[in-house]
Short mmCIF file of C-alpha atoms in Angstrom, two decimals:
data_model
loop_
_atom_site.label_atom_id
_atom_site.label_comp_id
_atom_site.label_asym_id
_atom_site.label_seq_id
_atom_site.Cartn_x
_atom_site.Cartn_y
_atom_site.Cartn_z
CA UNK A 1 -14.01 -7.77 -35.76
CA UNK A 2 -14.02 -6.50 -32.44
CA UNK A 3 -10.49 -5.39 -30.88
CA UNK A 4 -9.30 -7.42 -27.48
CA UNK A 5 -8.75 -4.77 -24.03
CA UNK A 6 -7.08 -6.92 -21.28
CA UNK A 7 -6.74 -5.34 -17.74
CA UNK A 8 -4.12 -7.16 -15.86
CA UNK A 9 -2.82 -6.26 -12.39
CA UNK A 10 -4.02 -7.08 -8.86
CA UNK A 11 -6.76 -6.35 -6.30
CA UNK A 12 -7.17 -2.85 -7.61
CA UNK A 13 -7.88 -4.47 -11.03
CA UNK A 14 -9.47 -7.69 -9.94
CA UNK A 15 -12.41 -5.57 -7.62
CA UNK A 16 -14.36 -8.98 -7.12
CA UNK A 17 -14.85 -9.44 -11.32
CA UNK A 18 -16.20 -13.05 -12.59
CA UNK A 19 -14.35 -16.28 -11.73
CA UNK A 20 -15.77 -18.07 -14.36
CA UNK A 21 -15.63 -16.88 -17.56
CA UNK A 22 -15.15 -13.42 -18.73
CA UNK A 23 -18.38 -11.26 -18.80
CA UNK A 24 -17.97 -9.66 -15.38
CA UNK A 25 -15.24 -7.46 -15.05
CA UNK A 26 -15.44 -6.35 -11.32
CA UNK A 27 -16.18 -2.48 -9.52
CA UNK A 28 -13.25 -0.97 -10.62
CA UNK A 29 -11.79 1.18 -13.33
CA UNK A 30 -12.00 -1.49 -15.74
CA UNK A 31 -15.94 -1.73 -15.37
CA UNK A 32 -15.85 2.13 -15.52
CA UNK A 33 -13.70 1.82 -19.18
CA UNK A 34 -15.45 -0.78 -20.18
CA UNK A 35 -18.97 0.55 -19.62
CA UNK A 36 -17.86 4.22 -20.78
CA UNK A 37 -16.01 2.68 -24.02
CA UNK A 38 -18.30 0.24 -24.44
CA UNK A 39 -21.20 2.52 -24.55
CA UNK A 40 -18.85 5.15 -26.96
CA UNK A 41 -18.03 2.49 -29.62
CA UNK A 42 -20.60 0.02 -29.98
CA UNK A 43 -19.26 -3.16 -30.59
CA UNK A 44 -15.47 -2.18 -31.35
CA UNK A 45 -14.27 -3.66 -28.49
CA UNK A 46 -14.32 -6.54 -26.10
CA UNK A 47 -12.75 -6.27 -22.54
CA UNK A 48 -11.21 -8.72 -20.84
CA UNK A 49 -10.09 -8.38 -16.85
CA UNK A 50 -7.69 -11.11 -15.34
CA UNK A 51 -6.12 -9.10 -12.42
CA UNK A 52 -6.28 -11.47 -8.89
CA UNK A 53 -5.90 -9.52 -5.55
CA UNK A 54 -2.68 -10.15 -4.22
CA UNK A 55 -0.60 -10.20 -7.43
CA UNK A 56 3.02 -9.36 -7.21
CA UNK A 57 5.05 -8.97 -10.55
CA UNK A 58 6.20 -12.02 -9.78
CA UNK A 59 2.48 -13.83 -10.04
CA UNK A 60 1.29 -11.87 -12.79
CA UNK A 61 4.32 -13.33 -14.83
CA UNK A 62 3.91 -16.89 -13.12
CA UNK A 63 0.16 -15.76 -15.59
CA UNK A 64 2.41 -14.66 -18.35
CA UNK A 65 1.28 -17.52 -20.86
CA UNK A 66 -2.44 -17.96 -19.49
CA UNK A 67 -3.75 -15.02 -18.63
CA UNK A 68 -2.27 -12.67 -21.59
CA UNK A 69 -0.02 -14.17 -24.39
CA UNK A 70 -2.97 -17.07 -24.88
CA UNK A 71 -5.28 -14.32 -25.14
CA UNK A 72 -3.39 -12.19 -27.64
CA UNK A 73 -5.31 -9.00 -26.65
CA UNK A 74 -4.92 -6.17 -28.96
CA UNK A 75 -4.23 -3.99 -25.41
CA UNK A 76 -3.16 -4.98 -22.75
CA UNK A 77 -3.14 -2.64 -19.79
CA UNK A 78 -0.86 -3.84 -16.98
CA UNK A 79 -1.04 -2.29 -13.42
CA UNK A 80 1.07 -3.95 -10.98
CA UNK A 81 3.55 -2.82 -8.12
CA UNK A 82 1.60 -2.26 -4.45
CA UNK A 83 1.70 -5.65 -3.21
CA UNK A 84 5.51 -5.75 -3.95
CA UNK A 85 5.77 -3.43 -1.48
CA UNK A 86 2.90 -4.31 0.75
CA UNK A 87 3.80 -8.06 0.91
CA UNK A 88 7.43 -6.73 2.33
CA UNK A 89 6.12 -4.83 5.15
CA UNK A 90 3.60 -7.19 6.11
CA UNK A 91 4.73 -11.02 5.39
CA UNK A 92 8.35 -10.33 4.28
CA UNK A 93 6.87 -11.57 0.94
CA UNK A 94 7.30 -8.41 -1.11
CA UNK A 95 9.73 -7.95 -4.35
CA UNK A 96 12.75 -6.05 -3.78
CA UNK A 97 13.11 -3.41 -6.66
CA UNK A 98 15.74 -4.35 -8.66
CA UNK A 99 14.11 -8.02 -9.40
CA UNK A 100 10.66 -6.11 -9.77
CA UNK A 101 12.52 -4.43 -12.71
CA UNK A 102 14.04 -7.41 -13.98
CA UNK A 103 10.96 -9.64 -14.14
CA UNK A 104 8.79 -6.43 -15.16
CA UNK A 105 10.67 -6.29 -17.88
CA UNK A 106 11.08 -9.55 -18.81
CA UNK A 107 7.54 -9.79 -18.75
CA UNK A 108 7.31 -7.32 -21.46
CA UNK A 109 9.68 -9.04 -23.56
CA UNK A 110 8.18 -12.06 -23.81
CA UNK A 111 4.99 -10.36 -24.50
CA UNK A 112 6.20 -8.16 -27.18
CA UNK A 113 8.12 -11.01 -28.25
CA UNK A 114 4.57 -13.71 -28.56
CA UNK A 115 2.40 -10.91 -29.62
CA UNK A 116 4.25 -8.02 -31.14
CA UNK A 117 0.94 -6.35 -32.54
CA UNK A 118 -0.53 -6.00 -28.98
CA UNK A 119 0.03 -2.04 -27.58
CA UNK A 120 0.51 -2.50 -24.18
CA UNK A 121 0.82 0.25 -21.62
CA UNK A 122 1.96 0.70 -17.92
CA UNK A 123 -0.02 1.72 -14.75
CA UNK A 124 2.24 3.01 -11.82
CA UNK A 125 0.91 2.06 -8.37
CA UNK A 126 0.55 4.89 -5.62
CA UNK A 127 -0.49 4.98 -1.97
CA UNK A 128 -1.74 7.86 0.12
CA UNK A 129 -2.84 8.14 3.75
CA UNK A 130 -5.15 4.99 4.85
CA UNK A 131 -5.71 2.03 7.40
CA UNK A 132 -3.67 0.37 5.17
CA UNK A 133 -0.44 2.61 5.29
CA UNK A 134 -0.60 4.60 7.60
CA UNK A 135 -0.13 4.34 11.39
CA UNK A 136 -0.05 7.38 13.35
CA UNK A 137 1.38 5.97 16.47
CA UNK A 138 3.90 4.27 14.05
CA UNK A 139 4.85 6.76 10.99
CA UNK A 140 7.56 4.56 10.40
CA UNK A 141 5.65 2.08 8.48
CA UNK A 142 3.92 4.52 6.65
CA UNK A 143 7.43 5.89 5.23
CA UNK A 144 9.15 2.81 4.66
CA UNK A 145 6.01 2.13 2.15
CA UNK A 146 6.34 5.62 0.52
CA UNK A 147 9.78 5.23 0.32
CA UNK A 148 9.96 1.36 -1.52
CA UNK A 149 6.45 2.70 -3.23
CA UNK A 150 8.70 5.69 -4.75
CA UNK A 151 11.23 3.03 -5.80
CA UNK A 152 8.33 0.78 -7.70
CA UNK A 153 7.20 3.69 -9.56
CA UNK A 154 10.43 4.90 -10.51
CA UNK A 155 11.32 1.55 -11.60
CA UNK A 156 7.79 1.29 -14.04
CA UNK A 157 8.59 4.66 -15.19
CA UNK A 158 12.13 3.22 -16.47
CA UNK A 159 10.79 -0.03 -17.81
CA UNK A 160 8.31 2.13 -19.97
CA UNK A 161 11.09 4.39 -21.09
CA UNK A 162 13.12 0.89 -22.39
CA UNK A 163 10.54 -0.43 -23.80
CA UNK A 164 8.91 2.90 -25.59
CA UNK A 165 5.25 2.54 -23.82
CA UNK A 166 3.18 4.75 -22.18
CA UNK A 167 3.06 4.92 -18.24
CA UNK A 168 0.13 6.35 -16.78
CA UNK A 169 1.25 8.21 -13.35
CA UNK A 170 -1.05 7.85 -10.51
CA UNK A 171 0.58 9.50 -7.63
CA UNK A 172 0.11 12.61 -8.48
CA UNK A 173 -3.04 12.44 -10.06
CA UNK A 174 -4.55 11.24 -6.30
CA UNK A 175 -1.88 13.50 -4.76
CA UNK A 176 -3.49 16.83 -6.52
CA UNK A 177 -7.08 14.63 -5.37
CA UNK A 178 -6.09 15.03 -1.75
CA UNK A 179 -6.55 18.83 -2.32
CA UNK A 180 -10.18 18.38 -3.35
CA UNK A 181 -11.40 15.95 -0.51
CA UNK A 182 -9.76 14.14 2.32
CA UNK A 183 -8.18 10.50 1.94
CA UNK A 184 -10.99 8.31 2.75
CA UNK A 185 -13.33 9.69 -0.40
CA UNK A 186 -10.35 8.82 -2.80
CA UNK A 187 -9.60 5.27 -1.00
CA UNK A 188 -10.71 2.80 1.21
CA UNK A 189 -7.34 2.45 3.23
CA UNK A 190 -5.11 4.30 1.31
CA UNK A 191 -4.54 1.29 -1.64
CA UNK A 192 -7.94 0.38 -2.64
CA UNK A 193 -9.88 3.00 -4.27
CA UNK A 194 -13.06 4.34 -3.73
CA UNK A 195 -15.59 4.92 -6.73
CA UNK A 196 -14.18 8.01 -7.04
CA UNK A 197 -10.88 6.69 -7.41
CA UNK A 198 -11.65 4.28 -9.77
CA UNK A 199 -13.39 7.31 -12.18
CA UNK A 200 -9.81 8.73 -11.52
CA UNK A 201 -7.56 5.86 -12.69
CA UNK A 202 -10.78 5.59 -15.43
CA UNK A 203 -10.10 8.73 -17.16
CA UNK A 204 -6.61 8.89 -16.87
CA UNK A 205 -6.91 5.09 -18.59
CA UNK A 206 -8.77 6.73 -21.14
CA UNK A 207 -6.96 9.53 -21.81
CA UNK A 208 -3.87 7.36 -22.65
CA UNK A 209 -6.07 4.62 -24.70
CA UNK A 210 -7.11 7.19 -26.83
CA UNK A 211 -3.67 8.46 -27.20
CA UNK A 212 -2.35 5.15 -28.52
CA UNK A 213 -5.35 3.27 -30.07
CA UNK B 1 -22.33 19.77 4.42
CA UNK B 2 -23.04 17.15 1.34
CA UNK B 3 -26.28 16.19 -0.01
CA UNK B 4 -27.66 12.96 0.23
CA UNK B 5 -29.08 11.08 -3.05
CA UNK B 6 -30.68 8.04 -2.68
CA UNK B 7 -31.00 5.27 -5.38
CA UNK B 8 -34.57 3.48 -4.92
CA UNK B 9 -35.66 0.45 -6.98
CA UNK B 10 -35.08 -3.54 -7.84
CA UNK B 11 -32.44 -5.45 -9.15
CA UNK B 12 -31.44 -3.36 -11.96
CA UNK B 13 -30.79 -0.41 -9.34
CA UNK B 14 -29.71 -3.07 -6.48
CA UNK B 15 -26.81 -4.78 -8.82
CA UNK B 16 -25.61 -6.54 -5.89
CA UNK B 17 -25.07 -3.48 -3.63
CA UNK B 18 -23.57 -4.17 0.28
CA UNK B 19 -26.27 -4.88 2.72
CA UNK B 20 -23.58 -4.03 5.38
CA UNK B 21 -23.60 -0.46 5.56
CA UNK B 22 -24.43 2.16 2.55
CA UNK B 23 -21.01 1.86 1.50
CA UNK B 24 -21.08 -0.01 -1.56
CA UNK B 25 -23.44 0.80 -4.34
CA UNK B 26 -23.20 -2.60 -6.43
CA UNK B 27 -22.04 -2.44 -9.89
CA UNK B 28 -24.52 -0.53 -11.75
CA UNK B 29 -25.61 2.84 -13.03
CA UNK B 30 -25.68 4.28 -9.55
CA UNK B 31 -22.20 3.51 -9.00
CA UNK B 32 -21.98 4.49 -12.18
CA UNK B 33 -23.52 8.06 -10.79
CA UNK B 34 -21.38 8.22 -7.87
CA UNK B 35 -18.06 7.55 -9.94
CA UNK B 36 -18.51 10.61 -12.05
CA UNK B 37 -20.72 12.84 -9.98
CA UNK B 38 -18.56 12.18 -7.36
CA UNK B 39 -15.72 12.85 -9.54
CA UNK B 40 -16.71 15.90 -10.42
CA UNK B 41 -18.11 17.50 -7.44
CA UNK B 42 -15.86 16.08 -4.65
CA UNK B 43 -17.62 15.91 -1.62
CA UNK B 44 -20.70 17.66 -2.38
CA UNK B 45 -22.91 14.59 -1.78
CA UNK B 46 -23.81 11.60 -0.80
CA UNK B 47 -24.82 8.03 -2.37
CA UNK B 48 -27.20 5.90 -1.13
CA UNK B 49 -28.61 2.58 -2.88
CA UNK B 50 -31.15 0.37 -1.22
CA UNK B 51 -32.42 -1.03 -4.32
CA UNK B 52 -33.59 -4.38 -3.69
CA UNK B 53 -33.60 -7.52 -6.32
CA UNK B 54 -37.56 -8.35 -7.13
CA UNK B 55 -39.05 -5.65 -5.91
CA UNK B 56 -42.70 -4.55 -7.45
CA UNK B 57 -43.90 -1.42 -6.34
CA UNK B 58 -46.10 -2.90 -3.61
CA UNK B 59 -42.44 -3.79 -2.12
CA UNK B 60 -40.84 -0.53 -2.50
CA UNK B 61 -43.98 0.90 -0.83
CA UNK B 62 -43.87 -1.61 2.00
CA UNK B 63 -39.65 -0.10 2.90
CA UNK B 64 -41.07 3.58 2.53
CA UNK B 65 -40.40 4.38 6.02
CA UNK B 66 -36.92 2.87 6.64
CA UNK B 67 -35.46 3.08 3.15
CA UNK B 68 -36.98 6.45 1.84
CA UNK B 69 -38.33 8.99 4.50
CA UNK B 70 -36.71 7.71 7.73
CA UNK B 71 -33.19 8.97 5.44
CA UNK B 72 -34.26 11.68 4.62
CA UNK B 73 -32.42 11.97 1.17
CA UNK B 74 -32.07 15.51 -0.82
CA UNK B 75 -32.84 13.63 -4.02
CA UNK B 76 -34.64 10.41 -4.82
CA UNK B 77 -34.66 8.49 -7.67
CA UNK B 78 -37.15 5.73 -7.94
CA UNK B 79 -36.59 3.13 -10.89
CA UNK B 80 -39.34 0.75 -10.54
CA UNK B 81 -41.92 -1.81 -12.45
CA UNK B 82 -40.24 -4.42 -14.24
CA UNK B 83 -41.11 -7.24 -12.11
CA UNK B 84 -44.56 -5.68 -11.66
CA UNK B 85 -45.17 -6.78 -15.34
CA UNK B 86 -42.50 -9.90 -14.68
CA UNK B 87 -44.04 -11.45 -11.65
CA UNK B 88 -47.35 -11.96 -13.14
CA UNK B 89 -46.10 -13.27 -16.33
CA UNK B 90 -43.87 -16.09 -14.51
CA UNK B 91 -45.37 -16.64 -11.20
CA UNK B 92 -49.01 -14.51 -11.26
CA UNK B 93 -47.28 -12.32 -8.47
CA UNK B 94 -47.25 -9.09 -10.47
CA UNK B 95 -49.25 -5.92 -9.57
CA UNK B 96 -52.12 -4.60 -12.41
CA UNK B 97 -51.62 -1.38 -14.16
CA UNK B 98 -54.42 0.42 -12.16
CA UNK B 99 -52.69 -0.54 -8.70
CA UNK B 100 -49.44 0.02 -9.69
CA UNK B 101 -50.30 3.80 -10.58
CA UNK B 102 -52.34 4.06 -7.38
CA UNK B 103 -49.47 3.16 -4.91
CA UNK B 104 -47.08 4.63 -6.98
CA UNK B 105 -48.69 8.15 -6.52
CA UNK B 106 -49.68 6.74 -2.24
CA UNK B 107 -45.86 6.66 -2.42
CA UNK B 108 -44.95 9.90 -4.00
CA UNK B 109 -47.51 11.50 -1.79
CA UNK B 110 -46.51 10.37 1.07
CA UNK B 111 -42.54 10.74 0.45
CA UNK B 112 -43.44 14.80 -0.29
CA UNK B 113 -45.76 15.10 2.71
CA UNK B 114 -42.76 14.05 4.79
CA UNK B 115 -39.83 15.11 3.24
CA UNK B 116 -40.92 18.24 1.16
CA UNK B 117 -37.41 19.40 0.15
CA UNK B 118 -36.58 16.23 -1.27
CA UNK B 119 -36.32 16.64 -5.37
CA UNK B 120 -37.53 13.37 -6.87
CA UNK B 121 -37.51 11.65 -10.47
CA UNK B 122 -38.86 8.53 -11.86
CA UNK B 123 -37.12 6.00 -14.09
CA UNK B 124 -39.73 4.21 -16.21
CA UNK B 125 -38.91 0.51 -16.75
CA UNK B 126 -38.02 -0.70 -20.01
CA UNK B 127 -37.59 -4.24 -21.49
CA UNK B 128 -35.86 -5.54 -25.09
CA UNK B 129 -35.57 -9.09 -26.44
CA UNK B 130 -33.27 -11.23 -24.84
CA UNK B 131 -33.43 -14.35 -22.60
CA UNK B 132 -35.90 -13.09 -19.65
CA UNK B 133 -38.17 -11.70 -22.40
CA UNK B 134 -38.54 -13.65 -25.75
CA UNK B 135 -39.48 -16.98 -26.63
CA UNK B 136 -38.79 -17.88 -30.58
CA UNK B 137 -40.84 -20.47 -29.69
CA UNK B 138 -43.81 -18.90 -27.96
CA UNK B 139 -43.99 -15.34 -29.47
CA UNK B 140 -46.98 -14.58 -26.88
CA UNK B 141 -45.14 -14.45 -24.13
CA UNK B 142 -42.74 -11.86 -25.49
CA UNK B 143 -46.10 -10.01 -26.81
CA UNK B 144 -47.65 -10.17 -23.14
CA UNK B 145 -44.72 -8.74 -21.75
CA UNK B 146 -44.19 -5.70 -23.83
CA UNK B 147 -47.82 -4.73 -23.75
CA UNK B 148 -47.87 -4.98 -19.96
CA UNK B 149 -44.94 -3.19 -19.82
CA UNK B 150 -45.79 0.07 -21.89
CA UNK B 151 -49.23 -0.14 -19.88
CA UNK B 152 -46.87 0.57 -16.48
CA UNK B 153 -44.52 3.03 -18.62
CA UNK B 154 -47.78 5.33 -18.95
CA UNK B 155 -48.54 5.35 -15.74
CA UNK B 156 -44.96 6.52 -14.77
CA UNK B 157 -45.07 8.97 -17.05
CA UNK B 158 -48.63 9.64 -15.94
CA UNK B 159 -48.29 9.88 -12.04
CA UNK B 160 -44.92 11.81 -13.03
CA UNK B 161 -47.18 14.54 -15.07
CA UNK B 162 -49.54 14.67 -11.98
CA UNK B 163 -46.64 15.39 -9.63
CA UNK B 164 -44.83 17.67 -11.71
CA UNK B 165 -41.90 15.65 -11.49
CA UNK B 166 -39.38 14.50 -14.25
CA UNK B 167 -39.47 11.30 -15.78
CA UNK B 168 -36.28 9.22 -17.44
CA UNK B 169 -37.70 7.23 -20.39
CA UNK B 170 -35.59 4.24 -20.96
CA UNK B 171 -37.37 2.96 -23.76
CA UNK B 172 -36.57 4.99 -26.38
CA UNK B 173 -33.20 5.32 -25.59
CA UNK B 174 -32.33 1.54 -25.68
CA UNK B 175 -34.71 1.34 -28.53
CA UNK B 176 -32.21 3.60 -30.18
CA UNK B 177 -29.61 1.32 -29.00
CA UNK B 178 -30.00 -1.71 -30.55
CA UNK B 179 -29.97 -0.03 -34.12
CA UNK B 180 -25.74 0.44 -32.88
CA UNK B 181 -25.48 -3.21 -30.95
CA UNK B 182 -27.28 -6.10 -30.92
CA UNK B 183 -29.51 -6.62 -27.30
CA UNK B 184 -26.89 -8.93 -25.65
CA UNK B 185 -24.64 -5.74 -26.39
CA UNK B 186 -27.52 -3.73 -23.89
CA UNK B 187 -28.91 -6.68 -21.68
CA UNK B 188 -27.91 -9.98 -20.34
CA UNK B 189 -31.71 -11.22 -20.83
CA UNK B 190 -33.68 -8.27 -22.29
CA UNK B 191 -33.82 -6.63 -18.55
CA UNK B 192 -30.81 -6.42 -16.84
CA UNK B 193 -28.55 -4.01 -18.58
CA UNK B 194 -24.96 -4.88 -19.32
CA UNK B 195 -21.86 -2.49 -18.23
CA UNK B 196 -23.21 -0.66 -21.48
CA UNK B 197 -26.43 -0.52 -20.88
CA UNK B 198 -25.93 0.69 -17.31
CA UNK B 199 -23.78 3.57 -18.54
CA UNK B 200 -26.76 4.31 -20.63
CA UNK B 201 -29.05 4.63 -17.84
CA UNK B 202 -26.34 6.75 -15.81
CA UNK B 203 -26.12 9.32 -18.85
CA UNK B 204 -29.96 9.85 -19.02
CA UNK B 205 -29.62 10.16 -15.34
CA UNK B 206 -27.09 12.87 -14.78
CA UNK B 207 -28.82 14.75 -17.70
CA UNK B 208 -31.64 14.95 -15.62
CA UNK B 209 -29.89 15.93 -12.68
CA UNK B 210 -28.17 18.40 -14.41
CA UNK B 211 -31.97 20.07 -14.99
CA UNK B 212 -33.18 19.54 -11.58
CA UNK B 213 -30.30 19.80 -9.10
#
């Protein structure tokens, strides 16, 4: 019997994947797992991706009962935090840290709680120069985002600490990237990666899986 | 200054790439390529993929000018026949054996008359069971299609021989394959390879690079 990977999350995770029904699972790093995986372990594993652009915590747990318990994946790999920041700056429609904690974590509960065999681990968001953060003419924006970015991070980092799960770090994974090539080959607009960036987030992914499988 | 590889072929290299722009590269094994290649070698080349969905040889011979020479590409890899052999069979559109091999090498010469540096290697088609292929009902067709099929796989491997270049053989590789996975685990309809089967195609690949680059 083949063992249940769902990627949850939002844009970065959704990357266009099938609307109806499961098979296609989008550009991103969760194609990239799924066809590196896939191809490693024939037939261990099926792979599930239900992240939807524009996902704040607070939508992803809105999912909580669809879109993961109902699924009772064997992994589920959550990456969620941008658009609580984004959604601020933009639309004053962002999350304010200290709730993003709070329903991050009681997210987890409840999951732990329907399906306590599932091993479920954390992604960190990150951001680094783009059209999408940055501004030159208006640095401000750019380091309010950092700043509440920092905040979301350190806040996944603590929920993973309660909870005992994994958190896979991203910042300065594309951080120690920026040294190798400039912004635009890691992202599109300093959010959405690039292929490249998704083969980032991909190995790190699988580094951890095969830590905790 | 980066080198420039361009992906040439039909649907199984096209994989619903952007037609806006070279940017994106569709969901298959040459995103697959520029994930990890690019990965690994940041900023040291270039993708390109102007695959197109349905193309026979004839077709790919008709875009040589804008889509092969007019770019100019430091490697070229040309993954091409399927529908040569798939045309005929559904729609008696397909292109014979003996004029697939001639245009193929009226292509090769011509793309090394005009862009001499350019390192090239050929992908020759493959084809399992599965939906676009077999018939329970009507064995024959399945029969016609594989025996067309290895008729254009030696003349890949022949005009390859005559040009000194390398060839990929699919084949036996997804052959291999299906003694790990059953075909749906390689192809959606005995053709068009899965997230697994892509990564297949993308390992063959950069093992080839690896030799030629």
């Amino acid at each position: 019997m083949s063992k249940l990977i769902l990627f949850q999350g939002d844009s970065i995770t959704d990357c266009g994947r099938g609307r109806d029904g499961d098979v296609y699972l989008g550009c991103g790093y969760p194609r990239l797992v799924q066809s590196s995986l896939g191809f490693d372990c024939p037939g261990e594993y099926e792979f599930i991706n239900r992240g939807i652009s524009g996902n704040r915590i607070v939508d992803v747990y809105a999912r909580i009962k669809a879109d993961i318990i109902n699924l009772k994946p064997d992994y589920l790999s959550l990456y969620i935090g941008v658009n609580d920041v984004w959604h601020e700056l933009g639309s004053k429609n962002g999350v304010a840290t200290p709730k993003f904690e709070k329903i991050y974590s009681m997210l987890l509960e409840e999951v732990m709680e329907a399906c306590p065999e599932t091993k479920i681990f954390l992604i960190a968001p990150f951001a680094i120069k783009g059209g999408g953060t940055y501004n030159a003419e208006d640095t401000s924006y750019y380091e309010a985002f950092i700043k509440d970015l920092n905040e979301k991070i350190g806040a996944v980092k603590r929920v993973g600490e309660k909870f005992g799960l994994p958190v896979i770090e991203l910042q300065p994974a594309f951080d120690n990237a920026l040294k190798l090539a400039p912004d635009s080959y890691w992202t599109a607009d300093g959010v959405h990666p690039t292929a490249m960036g998704h083969e980032l987030i991909k190995r790190l992914w699988l580094e951890t899986f095969e830590k905790i499988k």
